Amino acid sequence: QKEVEQDPGPLSVPEGAIVSLNCTYSNSAFQYFMWYRQYSRKGPELLMYTYSSGNKEDGRFTAQVDKSSKYISLFIRDSQPSDSATYLCAMRHTGNQFYFGTGTSLTVIP
Amino acid sequence: GAVVSQHPSRVICKSGTSVKIECRSLDFQATTMFWYRQFPKQSLMLMATSNEGSKATYEQGVEKDKFLINHASLTLSTLTVTSAHPEDSSFYICSGSGGQAETQYFGPGTRLLVL
């Protein structure tokens, strides 16, 4: 079983839709949770970072962590064509080893 | 967020030559730097992890004599692809983590094409 599972998609939504991206994980020791956005031929860009459980909001983006279910989500409100990218979840425990999902490809159709 | 730069952004070289890629953390001290490679439409593959002043730790299957990593300072790490071959053509991305940062900040990537 992989440490982190992420549906690769592809996911296609109309402009303005609410997008929900999810990852599940198996290691209950994970404490730090991240979402990255990667455009084609670019390095990943950190979107959201959360510690432990709870919600965090930044503009149109909301990150949720449910440690009891070992489940994290990224919601994108009022999705825009510029949100079309691959979204990677990542997490780590107290060590310096990071665990990445395989990424979900998102296309927002104008 | 913290900024990581990579140089060059793209490089084309002949088979058998060596190529050096630089990764710099511009506004934070990266006690740990990571090197990844990524093939088209595939996920990131971690190649190695390096802590400043220490030898890099390579992932299984990555040849340490072929992919030389140096992390001599808190702001600079280099990856040298020695005797490059066409199968080494890929997108190489570095990232840094350190100080109060509990996360990784990625560079923009270097596209390597070996002819």
Coordinates of N, CA and C in Angstrom, one line a residue:
Chain A
Q1 N 0.9 -1.2 0.0 CA 0.0 0.0 0.0 C 0.9 1.2 0.0
K2 N 0.6 2.2 -0.9 CA 1.3 3.4 -0.9 C 1.1 4.2 0.3
E3 N 2.0 5.0 0.7 CA 1.8 5.9 1.9 C 0.8 6.9 1.6
V4 N 0.7 7.5 0.4 CA -0.2 8.5 0.0 C -0.9 8.1 -1.3
E5 N -2.2 8.2 -1.3 CA -3.0 7.8 -2.5 C -3.7 9.1 -3.0
Q6 N -3.6 9.3 -4.3 CA -4.3 10.4 -4.9 C -4.8 10.0 -6.3
D7 N -6.1 10.3 -6.5 CA -6.7 10.0 -7.8 C -6.1 10.8 -8.9
P8 N -5.5 10.2 -9.9 CA -4.8 10.9 -10.9 C -5.7 11.7 -11.9
G9 N -7.0 11.4 -11.8 CA -7.9 12.1 -12.8 C -7.7 11.5 -14.2
P10 N -7.9 12.2 -15.2 CA -8.0 13.7 -15.2 C -9.4 14.2 -14.8
L11 N -9.4 15.4 -14.3 CA -10.7 16.0 -13.8 C -10.9 17.2 -14.7
S12 N -12.1 17.3 -15.3 CA -12.5 18.4 -16.1 C -13.8 19.0 -15.6
V13 N -13.8 20.3 -15.4 CA -14.9 21.0 -14.8 C -15.2 22.3 -15.6
P14 N -16.4 22.8 -15.6 CA -16.7 24.1 -16.3 C -16.2 25.2 -15.4
E15 N -15.9 26.3 -16.0 CA -15.5 27.5 -15.3 C -16.5 27.9 -14.3
G16 N -16.1 28.3 -13.1 CA -17.0 28.7 -12.0 C -17.4 27.5 -11.1
A17 N -17.1 26.3 -11.4 CA -17.4 25.2 -10.6 C -16.6 25.1 -9.3
I18 N -17.0 24.4 -8.4 CA -16.3 24.1 -7.2 C -15.5 22.8 -7.4
V19 N -14.2 22.8 -7.2 CA -13.4 21.6 -7.4 C -13.0 21.0 -6.1
S20 N -13.1 19.7 -6.0 CA -12.6 19.0 -4.8 C -11.6 18.0 -5.1
L21 N -10.4 18.2 -4.5 CA -9.3 17.3 -4.8 C -8.9 16.6 -3.5
N22 N -8.6 15.3 -3.5 CA -8.5 14.6 -2.3 C -7.3 13.7 -2.3
C23 N -6.8 13.4 -1.1 CA -5.7 12.4 -0.9 C -6.0 11.6 0.4
T24 N -5.7 10.4 0.4 CA -5.7 9.6 1.6 C -4.3 9.1 1.9
Y25 N -4.1 8.8 3.2 CA -2.8 8.3 3.6 C -2.9 7.3 4.7
S26 N -1.8 6.6 4.9 CA -1.9 5.4 5.8 C -1.1 5.7 7.1
N27 N -0.2 6.6 7.1 CA 0.7 6.8 8.3 C 0.1 7.9 9.2
S28 N -0.4 7.4 10.4 CA -1.0 8.3 11.3 C 0.0 9.3 11.9
A29 N 1.3 9.1 11.7 CA 2.3 10.0 12.2 C 2.4 11.3 11.4
F30 N 1.8 11.4 10.2 CA 1.9 12.6 9.4 C 1.3 13.8 10.2
Q31 N 2.0 14.9 10.2 CA 1.5 16.1 10.9 C 1.4 17.3 10.0
Y32 N 2.3 17.3 8.9 CA 2.3 18.5 8.1 C 1.8 18.1 6.7
F33 N 0.9 18.9 6.2 CA 0.2 18.6 5.0 C 0.2 19.8 4.0
M34 N 0.5 19.5 2.8 CA 0.7 20.5 1.8 C 0.0 20.2 0.5
W35 N -0.4 21.2 -0.2 CA -0.9 21.1 -1.6 C 0.0 22.0 -2.5
Y36 N 0.4 21.4 -3.6 CA 1.2 22.1 -4.6 C 0.4 22.1 -5.9
R37 N 0.7 23.2 -6.7 CA 0.1 23.3 -8.0 C 1.3 23.2 -9.0
Q38 N 1.2 22.4 -10.0 CA 2.3 22.4 -11.0 C 1.7 22.6 -12.4
Y39 N 2.1 23.7 -13.0 CA 1.8 23.9 -14.4 C 2.8 23.1 -15.3
S40 N 2.4 22.9 -16.5 CA 3.2 22.1 -17.4 C 4.6 22.7 -17.6
R41 N 5.6 21.9 -17.5 CA 7.0 22.3 -17.7 C 7.4 23.3 -16.7
K42 N 6.8 23.3 -15.5 CA 7.2 24.2 -14.4 C 7.5 23.4 -13.1
G43 N 8.2 24.0 -12.2 CA 8.3 23.3 -10.9 C 7.0 23.5 -10.1
P44 N 6.7 22.6 -9.1 CA 5.6 22.8 -8.3 C 5.6 24.0 -7.4
E45 N 4.5 24.6 -7.2 CA 4.3 25.8 -6.4 C 3.5 25.5 -5.2
L46 N 4.0 25.9 -4.0 CA 3.2 25.7 -2.8 C 2.0 26.5 -2.8
L47 N 0.8 25.8 -2.6 CA -0.5 26.5 -2.5 C -0.9 26.7 -1.1
M48 N -0.9 25.6 -0.4 CA -1.5 25.6 1.0 C -0.6 24.7 1.8
Y49 N -0.5 25.1 3.1 CA 0.3 24.3 4.1 C -0.5 24.3 5.4
T50 N -0.8 23.1 5.9 CA -1.5 23.0 7.2 C -0.8 22.1 8.1
Y51 N -0.9 22.4 9.4 CA -0.3 21.6 10.4 C -1.5 20.9 11.2
S52 N -1.4 19.6 11.3 CA -2.4 18.8 12.0 C -3.8 19.0 11.4
S53 N -4.8 18.8 12.2 CA -6.2 18.7 11.6 C -6.8 20.2 11.5
G54 N -7.8 20.3 10.7 CA -8.5 21.5 10.6 C -8.6 22.0 9.2
N55 N -9.1 23.3 9.1 CA -9.3 23.9 7.8 C -8.4 25.1 7.7
K56 N -8.0 25.4 6.5 CA -7.3 26.7 6.2 C -7.8 27.3 4.9
E57 N -8.0 28.5 4.9 CA -8.6 29.2 3.8 C -7.6 30.3 3.3
D58 N -7.5 30.3 1.9 CA -6.7 31.4 1.3 C -7.3 31.7 0.0
G59 N -8.1 32.8 0.0 CA -8.7 33.2 -1.2 C -9.7 32.2 -1.6
R60 N -9.6 31.7 -2.9 CA -10.5 30.7 -3.4 C -10.2 29.3 -3.0
F61 N -9.1 29.1 -2.3 CA -8.6 27.8 -1.9 C -8.9 27.5 -0.4
T62 N -9.4 26.3 -0.2 CA -9.5 25.8 1.2 C -8.9 24.5 1.3
A63 N -8.1 24.3 2.3 CA -7.5 23.0 2.6 C -8.1 22.4 3.9
Q64 N -8.4 21.2 3.8 CA -9.0 20.5 5.0 C -8.2 19.3 5.3
V65 N -8.0 19.0 6.6 CA -7.3 17.9 7.1 C -8.2 17.1 8.1
D66 N -8.4 15.9 7.8 CA -9.1 15.0 8.8 C -8.2 13.9 9.2
K67 N -7.5 14.1 10.3 CA -6.5 13.1 10.7 C -7.2 11.8 11.2
S68 N -8.4 11.9 11.7 CA -9.1 10.7 12.1 C -9.4 9.7 11.0
S69 N -9.7 10.3 9.8 CA -10.0 9.5 8.6 C -8.8 9.4 7.7
K70 N -7.7 10.1 8.1 CA -6.5 10.1 7.2 C -6.8 10.5 5.8
Y71 N -7.4 11.7 5.8 CA -8.0 12.2 4.5 C -7.7 13.7 4.5
I72 N -7.2 14.2 3.3 CA -7.0 15.6 3.2 C -7.7 16.1 1.8
S73 N -8.2 17.3 1.8 CA -8.9 17.8 0.7 C -8.4 19.2 0.4
L74 N -8.5 19.6 -0.9 CA -8.3 20.9 -1.4 C -9.5 21.3 -2.2
F75 N -10.2 22.4 -1.8 CA -11.3 22.9 -2.5 C -11.0 24.2 -3.2
I76 N -11.4 24.3 -4.5 CA -11.2 25.5 -5.2 C -12.6 26.0 -5.6
R77 N -12.8 27.2 -5.1 CA -14.1 27.9 -5.4 C -14.0 28.7 -6.7
D78 N -15.1 28.9 -7.4 CA -15.1 29.7 -8.6 C -13.9 29.4 -9.5
S79 N -13.8 28.2 -9.9 CA -12.6 27.8 -10.6 C -12.5 28.6 -11.9
Q80 N -11.2 28.8 -12.3 CA -10.9 29.6 -13.5 C -10.0 28.8 -14.4
P81 N -10.0 29.1 -15.7 CA -9.2 28.4 -16.6 C -7.7 28.4 -16.2
S82 N -7.3 29.4 -15.5 CA -5.9 29.5 -15.0 C -5.6 28.5 -13.9
D83 N -6.6 27.9 -13.4 CA -6.4 26.9 -12.3 C -6.1 25.5 -13.0
S84 N -6.2 25.4 -14.3 CA -5.8 24.2 -15.0 C -4.4 23.8 -14.8
A85 N -4.1 22.7 -14.1 CA -2.8 22.3 -13.7 C -2.9 20.9 -13.1
T86 N -1.7 20.5 -12.6 CA -1.7 19.2 -11.8 C -1.5 19.6 -10.4
Y87 N -2.3 19.0 -9.5 CA -2.3 19.3 -8.1 C -1.7 18.1 -7.3
L88 N -0.7 18.4 -6.6 CA 0.0 17.4 -5.8 C -0.3 17.6 -4.3
C89 N -0.6 16.5 -3.6 CA -0.7 16.6 -2.2 C 0.7 16.1 -1.7
A90 N 1.1 16.5 -0.5 CA 2.3 16.1 0.1 C 2.2 16.1 1.6
M91 N 2.9 15.3 2.3 CA 2.8 15.3 3.8 C 4.1 14.7 4.4
R92 N 4.3 15.0 5.6 CA 5.4 14.5 6.3 C 5.1 14.4 7.8
H93 N 6.0 13.7 8.5 CA 5.9 13.6 10.0 C 7.0 14.5 10.5
T94 N 7.6 14.2 11.7 CA 8.6 15.1 12.2 C 9.9 15.0 11.5
G95 N 10.1 13.9 10.8 CA 11.4 13.8 10.1 C 11.4 14.6 8.8
N96 N 12.4 14.5 8.0 CA 12.6 15.4 6.9 C 12.2 14.7 5.6
Q97 N 11.5 13.5 5.7 CA 11.1 12.8 4.5 C 9.7 13.2 4.1
F98 N 9.5 13.6 2.9 CA 8.2 14.0 2.4 C 7.6 12.9 1.5
Y99 N 6.3 12.8 1.6 CA 5.6 11.8 0.8 C 4.6 12.5 -0.1
F100 N 4.7 12.3 -1.4 CA 3.9 13.0 -2.4 C 2.8 12.0 -3.0
G101 N 1.7 12.6 -3.3 CA 0.7 11.9 -4.1 C 1.2 12.0 -5.5
T102 N 0.5 11.2 -6.4 CA 1.0 11.2 -7.8 C 0.5 12.4 -8.6
G103 N -0.5 13.1 -8.0 CA -1.0 14.3 -8.7 C -2.3 14.1 -9.4
T104 N -3.2 15.1 -9.4 CA -4.4 15.1 -10.1 C -4.4 16.1 -11.1
S105 N -4.7 15.8 -12.4 CA -4.7 16.7 -13.5 C -6.1 17.3 -13.6
L106 N -6.1 18.7 -13.5 CA -7.4 19.4 -13.6 C -7.4 20.3 -14.8
T107 N -8.5 20.3 -15.5 CA -8.8 21.2 -16.6 C -10.1 21.9 -16.3
V108 N -10.0 23.3 -16.3 CA -11.2 24.1 -16.2 C -11.5 24.7 -17.5
I109 N -12.7 24.3 -18.0 CA -13.1 24.7 -19.3 C -13.9 26.0 -19.3
P110 N -13.4 27.0 -20.2 CA -14.1 28.3 -20.2 C -15.5 28.2 -20.7
Chain B
G1 N 6.1 33.4 -0.3 CA 6.8 32.1 -0.1 C 8.2 32.2 -0.4
A2 N 9.0 31.2 0.0 CA 10.4 31.2 -0.2 C 10.7 31.0 -1.7
V3 N 11.8 31.5 -2.1 CA 12.2 31.4 -3.6 C 13.4 30.5 -3.8
V4 N 13.2 29.6 -4.7 CA 14.4 28.7 -5.2 C 14.6 28.9 -6.6
S5 N 15.8 29.2 -7.0 CA 16.1 29.3 -8.4 C 17.0 28.1 -8.9
Q6 N 16.9 27.9 -10.2 CA 17.6 26.9 -10.9 C 18.3 27.4 -12.1
H7 N 19.5 26.9 -12.4 CA 20.2 27.4 -13.6 C 21.0 26.2 -14.2
P8 N 20.9 26.0 -15.4 CA 20.1 26.7 -16.4 C 18.7 26.2 -16.4
S9 N 17.8 26.9 -17.2 CA 16.4 26.4 -17.3 C 16.3 25.3 -18.3
R10 N 17.2 25.3 -19.3 CA 17.2 24.2 -20.2 C 18.6 24.1 -20.8
V11 N 19.0 22.9 -21.1 CA 20.3 22.6 -21.6 C 20.2 21.5 -22.6
I12 N 20.9 21.6 -23.7 CA 21.1 20.6 -24.7 C 22.6 20.2 -24.7
C13 N 22.8 18.9 -24.7 CA 24.2 18.5 -24.7 C 24.4 17.2 -25.5
K14 N 25.6 17.0 -25.8 CA 25.9 15.8 -26.6 C 26.1 14.6 -25.7
S15 N 25.8 13.4 -26.2 CA 26.0 12.2 -25.4 C 27.5 12.0 -24.9
G16 N 27.6 11.7 -23.7 CA 29.0 11.5 -23.2 C 29.5 12.7 -22.4
T17 N 28.9 13.8 -22.5 CA 29.4 15.0 -21.8 C 28.7 15.1 -20.4
S18 N 29.2 16.0 -19.6 CA 28.7 16.2 -18.3 C 27.9 17.5 -18.2
V19 N 26.9 17.5 -17.4 CA 26.1 18.7 -17.3 C 25.9 19.1 -15.8
K20 N 26.1 20.3 -15.4 CA 25.9 20.7 -14.0 C 24.7 21.6 -13.9
I21 N 23.8 21.3 -13.0 CA 22.6 22.1 -12.7 C 22.8 22.7 -11.3
E22 N 22.6 24.0 -11.2 CA 22.6 24.7 -9.9 C 21.3 25.0 -9.3
C23 N 21.2 24.9 -8.0 CA 19.9 25.1 -7.3 C 20.3 26.1 -6.2
R24 N 19.6 27.2 -6.1 CA 19.9 28.2 -5.0 C 18.6 28.6 -4.3
S25 N 18.7 28.6 -3.0 CA 17.6 29.2 -2.2 C 18.0 30.7 -2.0
L26 N 17.1 31.5 -2.4 CA 17.4 32.9 -2.5 C 17.1 33.7 -1.2
D27 N 16.1 33.3 -0.5 CA 15.7 34.1 0.7 C 15.6 33.2 2.0
F28 N 16.1 32.0 2.0 CA 16.1 31.2 3.2 C 17.3 30.3 3.1
Q29 N 17.6 29.7 4.2 CA 18.7 28.8 4.3 C 18.2 27.4 4.2
A30 N 18.6 26.7 3.2 CA 18.0 25.3 2.9 C 19.0 24.3 3.6
T31 N 18.6 23.9 4.7 CA 19.5 22.9 5.4 C 19.4 21.5 4.6
T32 N 18.3 21.3 4.0 CA 18.1 20.1 3.2 C 17.6 20.5 1.8
M33 N 18.2 19.9 0.8 CA 17.8 20.1 -0.6 C 17.5 18.7 -1.2
F34 N 16.5 18.7 -2.1 CA 16.0 17.5 -2.7 C 16.2 17.7 -4.2
W35 N 16.5 16.6 -4.9 CA 16.5 16.6 -6.3 C 15.6 15.5 -6.9
Y36 N 14.8 16.0 -7.8 CA 13.8 15.1 -8.5 C 14.0 15.1 -10.0
R37 N 13.5 14.1 -10.6 CA 13.3 14.1 -12.0 C 11.9 13.7 -12.4
Q38 N 11.5 14.3 -13.5 CA 10.1 14.1 -13.9 C 10.0 13.9 -15.4
F39 N 9.4 12.7 -15.8 CA 9.2 12.5 -17.2 C 7.8 13.0 -17.6
P40 N 7.6 13.3 -18.9 CA 6.4 13.9 -19.3 C 5.1 13.1 -18.8
K41 N 4.2 13.9 -18.2 CA 2.9 13.4 -17.7 C 3.1 12.3 -16.6
Q42 N 4.2 12.4 -16.0 CA 4.4 11.5 -14.8 C 4.7 12.3 -13.6
S43 N 4.6 11.6 -12.5 CA 4.8 12.3 -11.2 C 6.3 12.5 -10.9
L44 N 6.5 13.3 -9.9 CA 7.9 13.5 -9.4 C 8.5 12.2 -8.9
M45 N 9.8 12.1 -9.2 CA 10.6 10.9 -8.7 C 11.7 11.5 -7.9
L46 N 11.7 11.2 -6.6 CA 12.8 11.7 -5.8 C 14.1 10.9 -6.2
M47 N 15.2 11.7 -6.4 CA 16.5 11.1 -6.8 C 17.4 11.0 -5.5
A48 N 17.4 12.1 -4.8 CA 18.3 12.1 -3.7 C 18.0 13.3 -2.7
T49 N 18.4 13.1 -1.5 CA 18.2 14.1 -0.5 C 19.6 14.5 0.1
S50 N 19.9 15.8 0.2 CA 21.2 16.2 0.7 C 21.0 17.2 1.8
N51 N 21.8 17.0 2.8 CA 21.9 17.9 3.9 C 23.2 18.7 3.8
E52 N 23.1 20.0 4.1 CA 24.3 20.8 4.0 C 25.5 20.3 4.7
G53 N 26.6 20.1 3.9 CA 27.8 19.6 4.5 C 27.9 18.1 4.6
S54 N 26.9 17.4 4.2 CA 26.9 15.9 4.3 C 26.8 15.3 2.9
K55 N 27.1 14.1 2.8 CA 26.9 13.3 1.5 C 25.4 13.2 1.3
A56 N 25.1 13.2 0.0 CA 23.7 13.0 -0.3 C 23.2 11.5 -0.1
T57 N 22.0 11.4 0.2 CA 21.3 10.1 0.3 C 20.5 9.8 -0.9
Y58 N 20.9 8.8 -1.7 CA 20.3 8.5 -2.9 C 19.2 7.5 -2.8
E59 N 18.1 7.6 -3.6 CA 17.0 6.7 -3.6 C 17.5 5.4 -4.4
Q60 N 16.8 4.4 -4.1 CA 17.1 3.1 -4.7 C 17.0 3.2 -6.2
G61 N 18.0 2.7 -6.9 CA 18.0 2.7 -8.3 C 18.7 3.9 -8.9
V62 N 19.0 4.9 -8.1 CA 19.7 6.1 -8.7 C 21.2 6.0 -8.5
E63 N 21.9 6.0 -9.6 CA 23.4 5.8 -9.5 C 24.1 7.1 -9.0
K64 N 24.7 6.9 -7.8 CA 25.3 8.1 -7.2 C 26.6 8.5 -7.9
D65 N 27.2 7.6 -8.7 CA 28.4 8.0 -9.4 C 28.0 8.7 -10.7
K66 N 26.8 8.6 -11.1 CA 26.3 9.2 -12.4 C 25.7 10.6 -12.0
F67 N 25.0 10.6 -11.0 CA 24.3 11.9 -10.5 C 25.0 12.4 -9.3
L68 N 26.0 13.3 -9.5 CA 26.8 13.8 -8.4 C 26.1 15.0 -7.8
I69 N 25.9 14.9 -6.5 CA 25.2 16.0 -5.8 C 26.2 16.6 -4.8
N70 N 26.2 17.9 -4.8 CA 27.0 18.7 -3.8 C 26.2 19.7 -3.1
H71 N 26.2 19.8 -1.8 CA 25.4 20.7 -1.1 C 26.4 21.4 -0.1
A72 N 27.3 22.3 -0.7 CA 28.4 22.8 0.1 C 28.0 24.0 1.0
S73 N 26.8 24.6 0.7 CA 26.4 25.8 1.5 C 24.9 25.7 1.8
L74 N 24.5 26.5 2.6 CA 23.0 26.5 3.0 C 22.2 27.1 1.9
T75 N 22.8 27.7 0.8 CA 22.0 28.3 -0.2 C 22.3 27.7 -1.6
L76 N 23.1 26.7 -1.7 CA 23.5 26.2 -3.0 C 23.7 24.7 -3.0
S77 N 23.0 24.1 -4.0 CA 23.3 22.6 -4.2 C 23.4 22.5 -5.7
T78 N 24.3 21.5 -6.1 CA 24.5 21.3 -7.5 C 24.3 19.8 -7.8
L79 N 23.7 19.6 -9.0 CA 23.6 18.2 -9.5 C 24.4 18.1 -10.8
T80 N 25.3 17.2 -10.9 CA 26.1 17.0 -12.1 C 25.7 15.6 -12.7
V81 N 25.2 15.7 -13.9 CA 24.9 14.4 -14.6 C 26.2 14.1 -15.4
T82 N 26.9 13.1 -15.0 CA 28.1 12.7 -15.7 C 27.9 11.8 -16.8
S83 N 28.7 11.9 -17.9 CA 28.6 11.1 -19.1 C 27.1 10.9 -19.5
A84 N 26.4 12.0 -19.7 CA 25.0 11.9 -20.0 C 24.7 11.1 -21.3
H85 N 23.6 10.4 -21.2 CA 23.1 9.7 -22.4 C 21.7 10.1 -22.7
P86 N 21.2 9.8 -23.9 CA 19.8 10.2 -24.2 C 18.7 9.8 -23.2
E87 N 18.9 8.7 -22.5 CA 17.9 8.2 -21.5 C 17.9 9.1 -20.3
D88 N 18.9 10.0 -20.1 CA 19.0 10.9 -19.0 C 18.2 12.2 -19.3
S89 N 17.7 12.3 -20.5 CA 16.9 13.5 -20.9 C 15.6 13.5 -20.0
S90 N 15.4 14.6 -19.4 CA 14.3 14.6 -18.4 C 14.1 16.0 -17.9
F91 N 13.2 16.2 -17.0 CA 13.0 17.5 -16.3 C 13.5 17.3 -14.9
Y92 N 14.5 18.1 -14.5 CA 15.1 17.9 -13.2 C 14.7 19.1 -12.4
I93 N 14.2 18.8 -11.2 CA 13.7 19.9 -10.3 C 14.3 19.7 -8.9
C94 N 14.8 20.8 -8.4 CA 15.3 20.8 -7.0 C 14.3 21.5 -6.1
S95 N 14.5 21.2 -4.8 CA 13.7 21.9 -3.8 C 14.5 22.1 -2.5
G96 N 14.1 23.0 -1.7 CA 14.8 23.3 -0.5 C 13.9 23.3 0.7
S97 N 14.4 22.9 1.8 CA 13.6 22.9 3.1 C 14.6 23.3 4.2
G98 N 14.2 24.1 5.2 CA 15.1 24.4 6.2 C 14.7 25.5 7.1
G99 N 15.4 25.7 8.1 CA 15.1 26.8 9.1 C 13.7 26.5 9.7
Q100 N 12.9 27.5 9.7 CA 11.5 27.3 10.2 C 10.6 26.7 9.2
A101 N 11.0 26.5 8.0 CA 10.1 26.0 7.0 C 9.9 24.5 7.2
E102 N 8.7 24.1 7.4 CA 8.3 22.7 7.5 C 7.9 22.1 6.2
T103 N 8.1 22.9 5.1 CA 7.7 22.4 3.8 C 8.8 22.5 2.8
Q104 N 8.6 22.1 1.6 CA 9.6 22.2 0.5 C 9.2 23.3 -0.4
Y105 N 10.2 24.1 -0.9 CA 10.0 25.1 -1.9 C 10.8 24.6 -3.1
F106 N 10.1 24.6 -4.3 CA 10.6 24.0 -5.5 C 11.2 25.1 -6.4
G107 N 12.2 24.7 -7.1 CA 12.8 25.5 -8.2 C 11.9 25.4 -9.4
P108 N 12.2 26.2 -10.4 CA 11.4 26.1 -11.7 C 11.7 25.0 -12.6
G109 N 12.8 24.2 -12.3 CA 13.1 23.1 -13.1 C 14.1 23.3 -14.2
T110 N 14.8 22.3 -14.6 CA 15.8 22.4 -15.7 C 15.4 21.2 -16.7
R111 N 15.3 21.6 -17.9 CA 15.0 20.6 -18.9 C 16.3 20.2 -19.6
L112 N 16.6 19.0 -19.5 CA 17.8 18.4 -20.1 C 17.5 17.6 -21.3
L113 N 18.2 17.9 -22.4 CA 18.0 17.1 -23.6 C 19.4 16.6 -24.0
V114 N 19.6 15.3 -24.0 CA 20.9 14.7 -24.4 C 20.7 14.1 -25.8
L115 N 21.6 14.6 -26.7 CA 21.5 14.2 -28.1 C 22.4 13.0 -28.4

